[in-house]
Short mmCIF file of C-alpha atoms in Angstrom, two decimals:
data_model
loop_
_atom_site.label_atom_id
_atom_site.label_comp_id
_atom_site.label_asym_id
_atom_site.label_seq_id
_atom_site.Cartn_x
_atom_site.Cartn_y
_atom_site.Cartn_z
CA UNK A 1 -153.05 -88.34 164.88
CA UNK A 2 -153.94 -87.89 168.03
CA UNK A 3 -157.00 -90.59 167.58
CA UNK A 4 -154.55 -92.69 166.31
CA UNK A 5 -152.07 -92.53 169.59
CA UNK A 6 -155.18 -92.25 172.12
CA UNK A 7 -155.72 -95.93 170.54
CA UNK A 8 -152.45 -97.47 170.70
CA UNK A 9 -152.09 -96.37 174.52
CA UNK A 10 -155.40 -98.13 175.19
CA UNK A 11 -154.17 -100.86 173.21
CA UNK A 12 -150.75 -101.27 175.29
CA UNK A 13 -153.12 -100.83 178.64
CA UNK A 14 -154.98 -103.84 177.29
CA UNK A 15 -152.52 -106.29 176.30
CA UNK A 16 -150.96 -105.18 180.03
CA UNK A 17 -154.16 -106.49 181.67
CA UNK A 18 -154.43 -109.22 179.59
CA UNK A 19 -150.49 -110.07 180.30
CA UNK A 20 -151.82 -110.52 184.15
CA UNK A 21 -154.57 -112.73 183.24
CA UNK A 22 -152.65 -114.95 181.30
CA UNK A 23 -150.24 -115.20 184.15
CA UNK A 24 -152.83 -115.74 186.92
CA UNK A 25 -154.86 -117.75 184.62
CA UNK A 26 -152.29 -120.30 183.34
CA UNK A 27 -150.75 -120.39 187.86
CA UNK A 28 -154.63 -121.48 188.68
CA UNK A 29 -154.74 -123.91 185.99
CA UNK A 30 -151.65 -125.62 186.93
CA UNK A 31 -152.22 -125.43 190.47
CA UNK A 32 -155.93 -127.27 189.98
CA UNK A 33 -154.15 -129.70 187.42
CA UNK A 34 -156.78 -128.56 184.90
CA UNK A 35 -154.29 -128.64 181.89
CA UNK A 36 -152.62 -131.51 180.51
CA UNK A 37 -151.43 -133.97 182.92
CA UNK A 38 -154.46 -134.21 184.96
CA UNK A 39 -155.38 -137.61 183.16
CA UNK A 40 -152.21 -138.82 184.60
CA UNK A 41 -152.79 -137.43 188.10
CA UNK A 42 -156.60 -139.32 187.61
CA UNK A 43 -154.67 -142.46 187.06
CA UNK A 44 -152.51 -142.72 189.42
CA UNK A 45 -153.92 -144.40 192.05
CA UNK A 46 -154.83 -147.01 189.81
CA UNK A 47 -151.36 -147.83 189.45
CA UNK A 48 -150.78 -147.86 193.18
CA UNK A 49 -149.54 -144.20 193.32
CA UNK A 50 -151.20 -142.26 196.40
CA UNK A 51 -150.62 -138.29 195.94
CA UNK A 52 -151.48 -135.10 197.37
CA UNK A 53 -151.98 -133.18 193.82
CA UNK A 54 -155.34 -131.58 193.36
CA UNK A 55 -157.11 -131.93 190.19
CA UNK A 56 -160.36 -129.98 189.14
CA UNK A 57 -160.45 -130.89 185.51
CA UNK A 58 -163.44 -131.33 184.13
CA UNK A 59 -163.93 -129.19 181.01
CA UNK A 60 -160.44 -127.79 178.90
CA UNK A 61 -159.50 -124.54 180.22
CA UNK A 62 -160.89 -122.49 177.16
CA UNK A 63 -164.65 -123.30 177.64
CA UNK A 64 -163.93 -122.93 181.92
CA UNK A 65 -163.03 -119.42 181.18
CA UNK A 66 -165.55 -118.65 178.33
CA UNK A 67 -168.09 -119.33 181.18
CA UNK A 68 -166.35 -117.56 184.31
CA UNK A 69 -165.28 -114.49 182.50
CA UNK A 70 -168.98 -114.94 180.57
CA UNK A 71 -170.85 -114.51 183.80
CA UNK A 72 -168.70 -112.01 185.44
CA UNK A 73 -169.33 -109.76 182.53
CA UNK A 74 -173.11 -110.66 182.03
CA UNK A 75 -173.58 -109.54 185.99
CA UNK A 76 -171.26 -106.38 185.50
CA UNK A 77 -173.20 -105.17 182.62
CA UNK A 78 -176.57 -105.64 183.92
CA UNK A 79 -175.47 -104.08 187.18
CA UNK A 80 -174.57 -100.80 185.15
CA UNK A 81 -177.44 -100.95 183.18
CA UNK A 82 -178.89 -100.09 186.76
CA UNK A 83 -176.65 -97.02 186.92
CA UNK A 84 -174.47 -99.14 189.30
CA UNK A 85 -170.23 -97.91 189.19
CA UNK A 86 -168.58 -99.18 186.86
CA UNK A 87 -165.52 -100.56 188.61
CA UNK A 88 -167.89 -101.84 191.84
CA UNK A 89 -170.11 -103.65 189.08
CA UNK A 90 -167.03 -105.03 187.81
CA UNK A 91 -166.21 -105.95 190.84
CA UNK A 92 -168.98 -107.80 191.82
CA UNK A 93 -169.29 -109.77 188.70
CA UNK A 94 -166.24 -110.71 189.05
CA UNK A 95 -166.58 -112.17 192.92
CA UNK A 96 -169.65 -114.13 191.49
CA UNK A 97 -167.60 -115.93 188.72
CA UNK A 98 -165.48 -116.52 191.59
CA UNK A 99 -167.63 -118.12 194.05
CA UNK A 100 -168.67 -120.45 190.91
CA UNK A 101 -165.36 -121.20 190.13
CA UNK A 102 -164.88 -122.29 193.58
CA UNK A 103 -167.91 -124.53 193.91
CA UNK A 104 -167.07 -126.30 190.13
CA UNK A 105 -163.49 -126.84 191.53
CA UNK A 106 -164.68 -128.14 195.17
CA UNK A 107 -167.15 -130.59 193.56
CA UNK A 108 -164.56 -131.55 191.05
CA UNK A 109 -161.85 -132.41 193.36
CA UNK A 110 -164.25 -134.46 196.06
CA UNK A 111 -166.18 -136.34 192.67
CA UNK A 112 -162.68 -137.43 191.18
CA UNK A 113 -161.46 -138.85 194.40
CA UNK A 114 -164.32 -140.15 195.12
CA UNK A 115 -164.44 -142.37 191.89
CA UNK A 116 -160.45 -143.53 193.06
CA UNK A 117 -161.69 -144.83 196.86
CA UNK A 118 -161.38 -148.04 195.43
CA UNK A 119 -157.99 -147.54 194.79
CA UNK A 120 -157.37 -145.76 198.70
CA UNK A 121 -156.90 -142.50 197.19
CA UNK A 122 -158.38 -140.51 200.37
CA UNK A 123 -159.48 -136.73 200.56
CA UNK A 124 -157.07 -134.50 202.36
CA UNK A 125 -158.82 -131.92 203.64
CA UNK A 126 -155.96 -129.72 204.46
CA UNK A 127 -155.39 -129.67 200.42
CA UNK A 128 -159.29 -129.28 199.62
CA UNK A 129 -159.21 -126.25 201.70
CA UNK A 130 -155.60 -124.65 200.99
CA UNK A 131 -155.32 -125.02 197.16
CA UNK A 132 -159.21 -124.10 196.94
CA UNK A 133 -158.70 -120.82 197.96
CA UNK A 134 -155.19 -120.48 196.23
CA UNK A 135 -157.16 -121.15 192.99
CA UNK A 136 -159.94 -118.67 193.38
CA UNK A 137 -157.25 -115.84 194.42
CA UNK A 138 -155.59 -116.33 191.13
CA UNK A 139 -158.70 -117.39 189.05
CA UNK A 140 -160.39 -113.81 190.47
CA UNK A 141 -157.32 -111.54 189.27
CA UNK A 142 -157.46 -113.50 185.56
CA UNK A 143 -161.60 -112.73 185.32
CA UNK A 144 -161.58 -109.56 187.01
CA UNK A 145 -158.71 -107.99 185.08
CA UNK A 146 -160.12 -109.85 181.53
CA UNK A 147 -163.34 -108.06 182.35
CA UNK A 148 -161.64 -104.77 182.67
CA UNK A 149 -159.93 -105.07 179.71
CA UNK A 150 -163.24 -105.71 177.64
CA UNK A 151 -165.05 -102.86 179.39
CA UNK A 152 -162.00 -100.83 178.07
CA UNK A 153 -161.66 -102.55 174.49
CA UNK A 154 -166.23 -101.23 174.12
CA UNK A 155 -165.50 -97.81 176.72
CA UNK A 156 -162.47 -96.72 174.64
CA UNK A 157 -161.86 -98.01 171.09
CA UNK A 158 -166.15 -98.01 170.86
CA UNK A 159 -166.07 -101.81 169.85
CA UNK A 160 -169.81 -102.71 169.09
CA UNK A 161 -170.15 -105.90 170.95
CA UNK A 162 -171.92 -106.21 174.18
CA UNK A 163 -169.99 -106.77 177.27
CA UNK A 164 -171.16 -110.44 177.88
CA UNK A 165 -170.41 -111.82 174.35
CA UNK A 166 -167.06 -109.67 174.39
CA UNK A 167 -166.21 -111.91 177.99
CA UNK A 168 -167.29 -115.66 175.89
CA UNK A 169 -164.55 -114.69 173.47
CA UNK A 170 -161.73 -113.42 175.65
CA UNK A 171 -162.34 -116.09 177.80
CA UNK A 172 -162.28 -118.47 175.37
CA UNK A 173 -158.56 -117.36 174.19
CA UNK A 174 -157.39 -116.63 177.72
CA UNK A 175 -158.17 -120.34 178.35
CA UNK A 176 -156.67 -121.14 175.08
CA UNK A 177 -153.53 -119.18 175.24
CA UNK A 178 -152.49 -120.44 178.91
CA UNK A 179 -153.11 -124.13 177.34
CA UNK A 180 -151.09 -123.89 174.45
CA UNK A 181 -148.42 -122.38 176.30
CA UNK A 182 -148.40 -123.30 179.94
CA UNK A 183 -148.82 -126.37 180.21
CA UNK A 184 -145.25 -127.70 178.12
CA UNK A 185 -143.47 -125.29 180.94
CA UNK A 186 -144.97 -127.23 183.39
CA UNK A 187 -147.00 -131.03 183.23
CA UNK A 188 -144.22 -132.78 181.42
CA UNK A 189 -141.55 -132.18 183.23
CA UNK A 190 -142.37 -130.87 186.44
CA UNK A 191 -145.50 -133.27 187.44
CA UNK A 192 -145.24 -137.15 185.97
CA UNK A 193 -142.20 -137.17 183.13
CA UNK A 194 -138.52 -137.70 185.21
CA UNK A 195 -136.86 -139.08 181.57
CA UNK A 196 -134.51 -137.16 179.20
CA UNK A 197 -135.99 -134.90 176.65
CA UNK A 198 -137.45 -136.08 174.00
CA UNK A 199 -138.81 -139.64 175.38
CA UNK A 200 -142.09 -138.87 175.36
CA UNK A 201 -144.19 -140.94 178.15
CA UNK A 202 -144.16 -144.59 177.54
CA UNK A 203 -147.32 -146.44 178.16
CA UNK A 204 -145.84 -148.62 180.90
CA UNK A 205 -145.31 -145.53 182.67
CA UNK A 206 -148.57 -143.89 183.10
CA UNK A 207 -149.68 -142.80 186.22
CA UNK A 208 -146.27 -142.40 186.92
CA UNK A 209 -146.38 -139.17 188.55
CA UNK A 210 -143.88 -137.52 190.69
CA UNK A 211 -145.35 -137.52 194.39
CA UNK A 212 -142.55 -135.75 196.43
CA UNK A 213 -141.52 -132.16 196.29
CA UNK A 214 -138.15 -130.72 197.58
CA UNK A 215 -139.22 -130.38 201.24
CA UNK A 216 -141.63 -133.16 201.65
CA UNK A 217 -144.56 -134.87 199.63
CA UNK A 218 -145.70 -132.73 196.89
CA UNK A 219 -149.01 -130.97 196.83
CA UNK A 220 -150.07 -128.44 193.58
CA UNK A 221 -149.06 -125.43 195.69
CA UNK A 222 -145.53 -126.71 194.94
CA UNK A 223 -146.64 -126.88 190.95
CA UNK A 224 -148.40 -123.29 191.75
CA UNK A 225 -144.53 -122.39 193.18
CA UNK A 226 -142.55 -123.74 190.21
CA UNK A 227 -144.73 -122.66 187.17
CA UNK A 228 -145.65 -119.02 188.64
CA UNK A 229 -141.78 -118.69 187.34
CA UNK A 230 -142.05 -119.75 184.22
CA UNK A 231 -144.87 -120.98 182.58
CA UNK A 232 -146.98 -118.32 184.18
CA UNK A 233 -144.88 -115.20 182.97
CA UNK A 234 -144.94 -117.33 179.70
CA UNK A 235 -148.86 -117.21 179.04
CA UNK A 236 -149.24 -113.72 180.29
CA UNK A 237 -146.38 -112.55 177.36
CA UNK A 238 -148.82 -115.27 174.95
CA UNK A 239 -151.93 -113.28 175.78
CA UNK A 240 -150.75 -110.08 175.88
CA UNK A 241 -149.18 -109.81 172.72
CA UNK A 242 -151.93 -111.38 171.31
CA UNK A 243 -154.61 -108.41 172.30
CA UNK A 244 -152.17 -105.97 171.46
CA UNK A 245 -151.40 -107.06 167.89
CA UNK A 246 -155.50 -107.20 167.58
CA UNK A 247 -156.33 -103.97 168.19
CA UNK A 248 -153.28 -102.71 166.99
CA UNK A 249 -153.49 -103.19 164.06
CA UNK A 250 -156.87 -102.94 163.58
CA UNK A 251 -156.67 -99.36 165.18
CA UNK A 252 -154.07 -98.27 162.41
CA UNK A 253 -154.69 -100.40 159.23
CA UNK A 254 -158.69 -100.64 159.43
CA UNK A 255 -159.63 -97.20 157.47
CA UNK A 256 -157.29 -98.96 154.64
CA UNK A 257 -159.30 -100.89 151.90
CA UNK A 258 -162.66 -100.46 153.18
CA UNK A 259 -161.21 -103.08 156.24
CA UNK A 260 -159.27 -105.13 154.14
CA UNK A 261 -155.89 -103.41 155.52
CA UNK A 262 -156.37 -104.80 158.88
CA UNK A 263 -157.20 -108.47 157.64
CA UNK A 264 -153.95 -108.06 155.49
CA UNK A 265 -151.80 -106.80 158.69
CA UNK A 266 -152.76 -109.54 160.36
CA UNK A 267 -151.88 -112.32 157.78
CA UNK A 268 -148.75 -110.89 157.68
CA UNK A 269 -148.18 -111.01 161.42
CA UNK A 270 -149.29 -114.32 161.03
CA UNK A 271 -146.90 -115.11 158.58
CA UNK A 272 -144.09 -113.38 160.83
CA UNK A 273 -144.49 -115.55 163.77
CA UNK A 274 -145.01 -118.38 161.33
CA UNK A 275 -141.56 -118.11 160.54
CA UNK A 276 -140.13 -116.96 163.57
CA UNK A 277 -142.03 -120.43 165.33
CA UNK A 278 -140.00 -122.56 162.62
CA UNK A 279 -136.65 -121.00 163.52
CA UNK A 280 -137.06 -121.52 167.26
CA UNK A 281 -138.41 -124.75 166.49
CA UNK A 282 -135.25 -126.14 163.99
CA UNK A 283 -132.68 -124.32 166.47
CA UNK A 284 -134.38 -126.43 169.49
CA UNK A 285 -133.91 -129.80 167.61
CA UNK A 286 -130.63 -129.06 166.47
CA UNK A 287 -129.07 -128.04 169.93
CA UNK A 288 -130.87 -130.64 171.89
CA UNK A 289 -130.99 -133.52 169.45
CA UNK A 290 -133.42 -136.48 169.53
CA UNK A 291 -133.62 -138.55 172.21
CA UNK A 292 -131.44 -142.03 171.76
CA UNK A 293 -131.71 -144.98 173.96
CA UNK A 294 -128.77 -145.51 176.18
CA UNK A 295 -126.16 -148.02 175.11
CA UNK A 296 -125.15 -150.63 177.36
CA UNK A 297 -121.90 -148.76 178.07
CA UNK A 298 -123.52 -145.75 179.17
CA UNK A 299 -125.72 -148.18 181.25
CA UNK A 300 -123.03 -149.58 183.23
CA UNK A 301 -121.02 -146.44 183.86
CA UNK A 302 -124.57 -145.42 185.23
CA UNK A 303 -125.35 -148.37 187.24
#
C-alpha cells in the first residue's frame, strides 16, 4: 500500500512539472510564431503587409523539443555519470539546450527575413534582441523542468529507460501537446483571422495578418501577453494530465494480467475522453452555430 501511494505522489509531482512545461512551452512557441500561423506571418510581406511579429519556425514544435529536451538530458546524464549533482547536472544540460535553442531561433528569424528583403520586410533589431531572450527564458523552464520530471519518472518509479531516450519522447509529446492545443487559443484568432467564427481563412485573405496591438504596432511579446492567459494554462492542463494518467495507471493496474491491466486502463481512458471530446464538440456547434454569410440587410444596417 504504501508502494502503491509513494507512486501516485510521484506521479501527481510529475504531471505538476509537466503542467509548467506545457505552459512555458506552448508561451515560447507562440511568442516565436513556431505553431500554426507562422506560414501566414512568412507571407505577409508578400502581400504588402510589413510587421513586427517574430517567427522562428523551421521544424514543428514536436521534433524542436525532441532535440532540446534530447540534449539537455544526454549532457545531464553524462555529467552524473561523472559523479557530478544531480540537480547542477540538470542544470547545466539544461542551459546548453538553451543556448541552442537560442542560436536555431536567431538564425531562423534573420534567414526568414532575409528571404522577404525583396518584399522590404527589414530586421528590427530591437525585436531580434527582446523576443530572443523572452523565448529562451520560457523555452529553459519547459526543458529544464521536462528533464526533472524524467530524472524523477527513472529515480523514483525505477523506469528502465536511459535518461536521453526518456528526454526524445517527452519532448516529442511536450511539443505535441502544446500544438494540438495551443495554437487554436491563439493563431486564429488572435494573429491573422479578424472574421466571425466559423469562416475559416479565405484564400484571398492570406497574409492577412493583424499588425497592430492595443497600444501600438504589434510585436509577439503582445501574442506572448495574450496566450500566457489562455492557451498557455491550456497546454500545461493537456500535458499534465497526460503524464499523470500514464504512470497512473500504469503504477496501479500493471501487476494485473501479466501488464495487460494497464494497456486495458488506458483504452478505457481513451475511450472516456473519446466521449467526453464528442460532447464538448456537439455542445460547441450547437451553441455557436455555423457560420452564414451576411444577408444584404444585415449588410446595410452594418454599413
Amino acid at each position: 500500500m504504501e508502494e502503491i501511494l509513494f507512486g501516485i505522489g510521484i506521479s501527481a509531482l510529475a504531471g505538476a512539472l509537466a503542467t509548467v512545461a506545457g505552459a512555458a512551452e506552448d508561451t515560447e512557441s507562440d511568442i516565436g510564431s513556431q505553431g500554426d500561423p507562422n506560414s501566414q506571418v512568412q507571407l505577409a510581406p508578400q502581400m504588402g503587409y510589413i510587421h513586427r511579429i517574430y517567427n522562428k519556425a523551421v521544424s514543428g514544435e514536436p521534433p524542436a523539443y525532441g532535440l532540446w529536451v534530447a540534449l539537455a538530458a544526454g549532457i545531464a546524464w553524462a555529467l552524473m555519470a561523472i559523479q557530478y549533482n544531480a540537480i547542477l547536472a540538470l542544470i547545466i544540460g539544461s542551459a546548453v539546450a538553451v543556448f541552442v535553442q537560442g542560436v536555431y531561433a536567431t538564425t531562423a528569424y534573420l534567414g526568414r527575413t532575409a528571404s522577404l528583403a525583396k518584399f522590404e520586410q527589414p530586421v528590427y533589431i530591437d525585436i531580434l534582441k527582446s523576443v530572443t531572450s523572452v523565448t529562451m527564458a520560457h523555452a529553459f523552464v519547459a526543458i529544464f523542468t521536462t528533464v526533472t520530471m524524467c530524472f524523477l519518472i527513472i529515480e523514483a518509479l525505477g523506469h528502465p529507460f536511459p535518461l536521453p531516450l526518456m528526454g526524445i519522447v517527452w519532448g516529442i509529446a511536450l511539443g505535441a501537446a502544446g500544438s494540438a492545443t495551443g495554437n487554436p487559443f491563439y493563431g486564429k484568432e488572435r494573429q491573422y483571422q479578424k472574421y466571425d467564427f466559423g469562416a475559416g481563412l479565405p484564400i484571398s485573405a492570406s497574409g492577412d495578418i493583424v499588425r497592430y496591438a492595443e497600444a501600438g504596432q504589434r510585436s509577439s511579446l503582445d501574442n506572448g501577453w495574450f496566450t500566457s492567459k489562455g492557451a498557455g494554462p491550456a497546454s500545461g492542463i493537456c500535458f499534465g494530465l497526460i503524464v499523470f494518467f500514464e504512470l497512473w495507471r500504469t503504477i496501479l493496474f500493471e501487476p494485473f494480467a501479466a501488464g495487460w491491466g494497464a494497456v486495458i486502463a488506458g483504452a478505457v481512458i481513451i475511450i472516456i475522453f473519446m466521449v467526453i471530446d464528442r460532447f464538448v464538440e456537439t455542445w460547441a456547434r450547437k451553441t455557436y452555430g455555423p457560420y452564414t454569410e451576411e444577408t444584404a440587410a444585415e449588410e446595410e444596417a452594418t454599413a
